[in-house]
Coordinates of N, CA, C and O in Angstrom, one line a residue:
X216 N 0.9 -1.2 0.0 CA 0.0 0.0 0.0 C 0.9 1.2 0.0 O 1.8 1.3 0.8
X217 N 0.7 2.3 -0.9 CA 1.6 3.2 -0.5 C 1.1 4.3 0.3 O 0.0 4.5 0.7
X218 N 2.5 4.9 0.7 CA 2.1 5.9 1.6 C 0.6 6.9 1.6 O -0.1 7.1 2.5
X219 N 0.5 7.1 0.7 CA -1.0 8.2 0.5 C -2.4 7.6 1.0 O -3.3 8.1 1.6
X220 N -2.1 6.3 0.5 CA -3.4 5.4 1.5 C -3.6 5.1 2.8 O -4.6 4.8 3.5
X221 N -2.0 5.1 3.2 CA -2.3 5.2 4.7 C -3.6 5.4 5.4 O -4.4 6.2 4.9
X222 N -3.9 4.6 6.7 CA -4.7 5.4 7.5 C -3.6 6.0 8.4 O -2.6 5.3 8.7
X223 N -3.6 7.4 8.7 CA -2.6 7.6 9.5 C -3.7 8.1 10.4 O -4.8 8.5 10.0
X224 N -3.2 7.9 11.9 CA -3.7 8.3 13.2 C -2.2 9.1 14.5 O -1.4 8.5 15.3
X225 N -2.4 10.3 14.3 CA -1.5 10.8 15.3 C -1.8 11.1 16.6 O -2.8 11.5 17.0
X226 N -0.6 10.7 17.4 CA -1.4 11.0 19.0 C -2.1 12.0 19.3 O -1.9 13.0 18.7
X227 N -3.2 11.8 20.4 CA -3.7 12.6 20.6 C -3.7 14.2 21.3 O -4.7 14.9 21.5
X228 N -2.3 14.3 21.4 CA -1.6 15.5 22.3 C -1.5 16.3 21.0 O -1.5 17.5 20.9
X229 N -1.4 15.4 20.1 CA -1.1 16.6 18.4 C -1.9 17.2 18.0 O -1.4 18.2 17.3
X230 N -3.3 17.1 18.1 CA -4.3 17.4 17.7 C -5.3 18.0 18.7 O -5.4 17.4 19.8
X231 N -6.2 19.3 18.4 CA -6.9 20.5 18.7 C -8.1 19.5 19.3 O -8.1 18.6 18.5
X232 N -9.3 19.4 20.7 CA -9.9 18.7 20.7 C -11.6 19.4 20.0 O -11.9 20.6 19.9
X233 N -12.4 18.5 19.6 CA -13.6 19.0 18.7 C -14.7 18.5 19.2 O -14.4 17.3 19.1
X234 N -16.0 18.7 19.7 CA -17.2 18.4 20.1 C -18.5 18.6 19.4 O -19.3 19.5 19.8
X235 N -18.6 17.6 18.2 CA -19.6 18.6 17.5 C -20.3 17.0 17.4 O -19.9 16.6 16.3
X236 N -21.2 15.9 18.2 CA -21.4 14.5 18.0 C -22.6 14.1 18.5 O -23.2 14.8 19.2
X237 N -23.4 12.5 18.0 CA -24.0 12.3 18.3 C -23.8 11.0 18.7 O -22.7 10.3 18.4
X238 N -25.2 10.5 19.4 CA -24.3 9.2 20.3 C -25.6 7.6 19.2 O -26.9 7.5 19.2
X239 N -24.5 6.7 18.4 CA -25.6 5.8 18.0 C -24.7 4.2 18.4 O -23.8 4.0 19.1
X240 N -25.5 3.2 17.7 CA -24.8 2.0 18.2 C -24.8 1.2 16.4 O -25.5 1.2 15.4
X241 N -23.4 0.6 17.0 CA -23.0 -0.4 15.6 C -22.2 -1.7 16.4 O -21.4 -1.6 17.3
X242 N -22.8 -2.8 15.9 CA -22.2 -3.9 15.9 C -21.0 -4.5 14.9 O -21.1 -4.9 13.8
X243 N -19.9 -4.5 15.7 CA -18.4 -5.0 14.9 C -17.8 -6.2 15.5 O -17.7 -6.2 16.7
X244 N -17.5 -7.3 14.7 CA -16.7 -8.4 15.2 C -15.7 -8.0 16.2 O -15.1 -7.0 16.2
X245 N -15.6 -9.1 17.1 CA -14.8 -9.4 18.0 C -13.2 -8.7 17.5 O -12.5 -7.7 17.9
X246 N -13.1 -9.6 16.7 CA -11.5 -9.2 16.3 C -11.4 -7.6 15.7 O -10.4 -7.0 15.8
X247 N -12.6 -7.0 15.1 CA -12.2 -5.6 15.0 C -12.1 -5.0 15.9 O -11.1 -4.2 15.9
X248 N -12.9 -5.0 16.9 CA -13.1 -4.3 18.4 C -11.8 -4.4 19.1 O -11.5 -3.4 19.8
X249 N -11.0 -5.3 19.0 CA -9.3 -5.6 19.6 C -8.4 -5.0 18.8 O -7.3 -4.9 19.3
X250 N -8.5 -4.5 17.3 CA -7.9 -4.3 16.9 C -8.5 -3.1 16.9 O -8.1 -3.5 18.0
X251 N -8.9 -2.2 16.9 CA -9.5 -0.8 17.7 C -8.8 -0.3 19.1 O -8.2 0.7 19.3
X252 N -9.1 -1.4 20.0 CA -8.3 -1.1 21.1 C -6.6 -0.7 21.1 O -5.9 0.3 21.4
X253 N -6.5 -1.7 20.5 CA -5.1 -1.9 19.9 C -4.2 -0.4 19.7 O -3.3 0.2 20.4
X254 N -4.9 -0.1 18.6 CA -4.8 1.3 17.9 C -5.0 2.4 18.8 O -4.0 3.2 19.1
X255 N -6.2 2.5 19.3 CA -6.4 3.3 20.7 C -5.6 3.7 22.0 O -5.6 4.7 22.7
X256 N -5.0 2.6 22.1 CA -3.9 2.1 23.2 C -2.5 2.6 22.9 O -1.7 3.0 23.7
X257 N -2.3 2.4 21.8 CA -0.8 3.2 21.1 C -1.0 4.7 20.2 O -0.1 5.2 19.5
X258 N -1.9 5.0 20.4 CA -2.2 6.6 20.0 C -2.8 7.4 20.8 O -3.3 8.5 20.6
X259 N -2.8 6.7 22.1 CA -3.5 7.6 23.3 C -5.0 8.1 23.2 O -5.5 8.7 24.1
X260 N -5.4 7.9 22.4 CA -6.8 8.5 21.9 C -7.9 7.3 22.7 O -7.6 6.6 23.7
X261 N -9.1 7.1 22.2 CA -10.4 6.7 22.5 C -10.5 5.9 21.6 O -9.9 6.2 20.6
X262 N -11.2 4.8 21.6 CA -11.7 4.0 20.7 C -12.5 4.6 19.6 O -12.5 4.7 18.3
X263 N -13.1 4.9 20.4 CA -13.8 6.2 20.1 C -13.8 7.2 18.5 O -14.3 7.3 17.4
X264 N -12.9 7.7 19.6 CA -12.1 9.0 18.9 C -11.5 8.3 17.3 O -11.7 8.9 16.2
X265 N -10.7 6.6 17.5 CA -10.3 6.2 16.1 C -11.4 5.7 15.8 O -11.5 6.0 14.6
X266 N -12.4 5.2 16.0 CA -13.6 4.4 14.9 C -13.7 6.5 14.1 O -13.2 7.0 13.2
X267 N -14.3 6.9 14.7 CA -14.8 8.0 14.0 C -13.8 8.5 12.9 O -14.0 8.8 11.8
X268 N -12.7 8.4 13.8 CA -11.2 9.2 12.4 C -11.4 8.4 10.8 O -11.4 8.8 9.7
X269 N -11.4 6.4 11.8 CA -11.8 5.6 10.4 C -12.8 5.5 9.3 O -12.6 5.4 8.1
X270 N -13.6 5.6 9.9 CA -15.3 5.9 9.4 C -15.1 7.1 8.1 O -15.5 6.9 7.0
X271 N -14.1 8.6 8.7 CA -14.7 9.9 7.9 C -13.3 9.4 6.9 O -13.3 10.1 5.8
X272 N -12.1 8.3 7.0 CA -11.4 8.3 5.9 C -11.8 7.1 5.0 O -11.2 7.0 3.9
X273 N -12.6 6.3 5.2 CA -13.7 5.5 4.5 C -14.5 6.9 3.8 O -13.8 7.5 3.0
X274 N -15.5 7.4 4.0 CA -15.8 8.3 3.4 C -15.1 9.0 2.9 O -15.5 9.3 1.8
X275 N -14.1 9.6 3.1 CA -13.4 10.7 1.9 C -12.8 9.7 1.0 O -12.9 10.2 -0.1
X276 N -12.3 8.7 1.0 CA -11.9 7.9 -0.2 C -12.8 6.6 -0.6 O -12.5 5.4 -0.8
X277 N -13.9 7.2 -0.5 CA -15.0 6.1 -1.2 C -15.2 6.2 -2.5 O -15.6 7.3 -2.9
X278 N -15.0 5.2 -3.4 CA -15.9 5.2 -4.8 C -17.4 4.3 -4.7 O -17.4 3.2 -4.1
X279 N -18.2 4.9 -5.2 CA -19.2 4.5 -5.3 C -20.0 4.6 -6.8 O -20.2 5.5 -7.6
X280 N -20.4 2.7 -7.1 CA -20.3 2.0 -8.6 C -21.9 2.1 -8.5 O -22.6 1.3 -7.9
X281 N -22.3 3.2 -9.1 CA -23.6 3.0 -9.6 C -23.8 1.9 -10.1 O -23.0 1.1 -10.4
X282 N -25.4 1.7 -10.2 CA -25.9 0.5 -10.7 C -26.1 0.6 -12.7 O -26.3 1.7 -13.2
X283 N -25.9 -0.4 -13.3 CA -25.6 0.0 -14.9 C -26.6 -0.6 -15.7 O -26.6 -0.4 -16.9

């Protein structure tokens, strides 16, 4: 994968904090929820805080294949 695709996540001392949220629920396998923590736990941040970071870089590099 090259660099540009990265998901990059920087600690959370680097970054300005923002409150603009709402509270819903989603069900994720076992093994993603550990590998959340994971990530969470070595970038000082919230689980939280990275599902949301992941979610908006899913959305900014989404293609979406109309139906033909």
């Amino acid at each position: 994968m090259s660099e540009s695709n990265k998901f990059v996540v920087k600690h959370k001392d680097l970054e300005p904090k923002e409150e603009k949220t709402v509270t819903m629920t989603l069900r994720i396998s076992k093994d993603l929820l550990w590998d959340y923590d994971e990530l969470a736990d070595k970038s000082g941040r919230s689980r939280n805080e990275v599902m949301n970071m992941a979610l908006k870089y899913a959305i900014d590099h989404l293609k979406l294949l109309d139906k033909e």
